[in-house]
Short mmCIF file of C-alpha atoms in Angstrom, two decimals:
data_model
loop_
_atom_site.label_atom_id
_atom_site.label_comp_id
_atom_site.label_asym_id
_atom_site.label_seq_id
_atom_site.Cartn_x
_atom_site.Cartn_y
_atom_site.Cartn_z
CA MET A 444 -36.63 9.96 75.06
CA SER A 445 -32.87 9.63 74.73
CA VAL A 446 -31.70 7.31 71.90
CA SER A 447 -28.17 5.89 71.60
CA SER A 448 -26.61 3.14 69.51
CA LEU A 449 -24.24 0.44 70.73
CA ASP A 450 -21.67 -1.52 68.75
CA GLU A 451 -18.37 -3.31 69.21
CA SER A 452 -15.21 -3.41 67.18
CA GLY A 453 -11.97 -5.27 67.65
CA SER A 454 -8.40 -5.27 66.48
CA CYS A 455 -5.34 -7.42 66.92
CA VAL A 456 -1.64 -7.08 66.21
CA GLN A 457 -1.75 -9.60 63.38
CA ARG A 458 -2.72 -8.24 60.02
CA SER A 459 -6.01 -9.51 58.65
CA SER A 460 -5.74 -12.07 55.88
CA ASP A 461 -9.24 -11.46 54.57
CA TYR A 462 -7.98 -9.82 51.40
CA ALA A 463 -5.11 -10.92 49.20
CA TYR A 464 -4.23 -11.10 45.52
CA SER A 465 -3.91 -14.42 43.77
CA PRO A 466 -3.73 -15.21 40.08
CA ARG A 467 -6.96 -16.35 38.48
CA GLY A 468 -7.61 -20.03 39.10
CA GLN A 469 -5.24 -20.27 42.07
CA GLN A 470 -6.49 -20.44 45.62
CA LYS A 471 -5.12 -17.75 47.91
CA ARG A 472 -3.00 -19.06 50.77
CA VAL A 473 -1.75 -16.96 53.62
CA LYS A 474 0.36 -18.57 56.34
CA GLN A 475 -0.31 -17.44 59.85
CA ARG A 476 1.80 -17.86 62.92
CA LYS A 477 0.47 -20.36 65.42
CA ARG A 478 0.69 -17.88 68.26
CA ARG A 479 -1.43 -14.82 67.69
CA GLY A 480 -1.62 -11.66 69.76
CA ARG A 481 -4.53 -10.94 72.07
CA ARG A 482 -7.44 -9.07 70.63
CA ILE A 483 -8.37 -5.59 71.85
CA ASN A 484 -12.06 -4.71 71.71
CA ILE A 485 -13.96 -1.50 72.20
CA LEU A 486 -17.64 -1.21 72.90
CA GLY A 487 -19.13 2.19 72.20
CA ILE A 488 -22.49 3.71 73.07
CA TRP A 489 -23.05 6.83 71.01
CA GLN A 490 -25.73 9.47 71.26
CA PRO A 491 -25.07 11.83 68.33
CA GLN A 492 -24.05 15.35 69.32
CA VAL A 493 -24.51 14.51 73.03
CA LYS A 494 -22.17 11.81 74.37
CA PHE A 495 -20.00 8.79 73.68
CA ASP A 496 -19.51 6.17 76.38
CA ASP A 497 -16.96 3.45 75.76
CA ALA A 498 -15.32 0.44 77.30
CA LEU A 499 -11.99 -1.01 76.22
CA MET A 500 -11.14 -4.64 76.93
CA VAL A 501 -8.46 -7.19 76.13
CA GLY A 502 -9.96 -10.37 74.75
CA SER A 503 -13.41 -10.94 73.37
CA LEU A 504 -16.59 -9.46 74.81
CA LYS A 505 -18.21 -11.91 77.21
CA THR A 506 -21.73 -11.85 78.63
CA ALA A 507 -20.50 -10.96 82.15
CA THR A 508 -18.68 -7.89 80.82
CA PHE A 509 -21.68 -6.88 78.71
CA LEU A 510 -23.95 -7.14 81.76
CA LYS A 511 -21.64 -4.89 83.80
CA LEU A 512 -21.65 -2.31 81.02
CA MET A 513 -25.42 -2.41 80.70
CA ASP A 514 -25.83 -2.16 84.49
CA TRP A 515 -23.72 1.01 84.31
CA GLN A 516 -25.95 2.33 81.52
CA ALA A 517 -29.06 1.40 83.53
CA ILE A 518 -27.81 3.44 86.51
CA LYS A 519 -27.26 6.41 84.20
CA ALA A 520 -30.70 5.86 82.65
CA GLN A 521 -32.33 5.81 86.08
CA GLN A 522 -30.65 9.10 86.99
CA GLN A 523 -31.86 10.64 83.73
CA LEU A 524 -35.38 9.31 84.30
CA GLU A 525 -35.48 10.81 87.80
CA GLN A 526 -34.07 14.17 86.67
CA THR A 527 -35.87 14.65 83.34
CA GLY A 528 -38.58 11.99 83.05
CA GLN A 529 -36.93 10.73 79.85
CA LEU A 530 -36.47 7.06 79.06
CA THR A 531 -33.19 5.86 77.56
CA VAL A 532 -33.25 3.63 74.47
CA ILE A 533 -30.16 1.81 73.24
CA VAL A 534 -30.26 0.39 69.71
CA LEU A 535 -28.10 -2.70 69.24
CA ASP A 536 -27.52 -5.63 66.91
CA ASN A 537 -28.28 -9.29 67.53
CA ASP A 538 -24.86 -10.36 68.78
CA SER A 539 -25.08 -13.56 70.83
CA VAL A 540 -23.87 -11.67 73.92
CA HIS A 541 -26.74 -9.19 73.57
CA ARG A 542 -29.30 -12.00 73.18
CA SER A 543 -27.92 -14.40 75.80
CA LYS A 544 -30.26 -15.85 78.43
CA LEU A 545 -28.44 -13.90 81.15
CA SER A 546 -28.93 -10.65 79.23
CA GLN A 547 -32.62 -11.40 78.66
CA GLN A 548 -33.09 -12.06 82.39
CA GLN A 549 -31.81 -8.55 83.19
CA GLN A 550 -33.91 -6.64 80.67
CA GLN A 551 -36.98 -6.28 82.89
CA ARG A 552 -34.82 -4.80 85.69
CA TRP A 553 -33.18 -2.43 83.22
CA GLN A 554 -36.61 -1.36 81.95
CA GLN A 555 -37.67 -0.53 85.50
CA GLN A 556 -34.59 1.71 85.69
CA GLY A 557 -35.62 3.49 82.48
CA LEU A 558 -33.34 1.65 80.03
CA LEU A 559 -34.98 0.04 77.00
CA LEU A 560 -33.15 -2.10 74.44
CA PHE A 561 -34.21 -1.99 70.79
CA PHE A 562 -32.79 -4.79 68.67
CA LEU A 563 -32.20 -4.24 64.98
CA PRO A 564 -33.78 -6.81 62.66
CA PRO A 565 -31.52 -9.70 61.61
CA TYR A 566 -29.26 -8.88 58.68
CA SER A 567 -30.59 -9.91 55.31
CA PRO A 568 -28.72 -9.04 52.11
#
């Protein structure tokens, strides 16, 4: 069995205003421009010490893009299954794109190609 993990990360030109100093008792206020730059996202599928597949996109990750990426992974999984008999497992979080109805409808087809998805449990602090 071949196990990989999948995750996304994004960045934009504007600096994040998540952290800022403010004197005790005063609410932090950070002005932002009305027009913000477009976000750049990367989706990575990593199998430690073996491979790293990635996809770079402008704008947020949409279900249609996710499905194309997973179809690509399913083709690779099918090739691996035919050559080695090994299934491919991708571990991923519960992002709404990963759990969408369209994604769920494709999972049986992906399984037939040798690609299994393993969802992490929901985050609990």
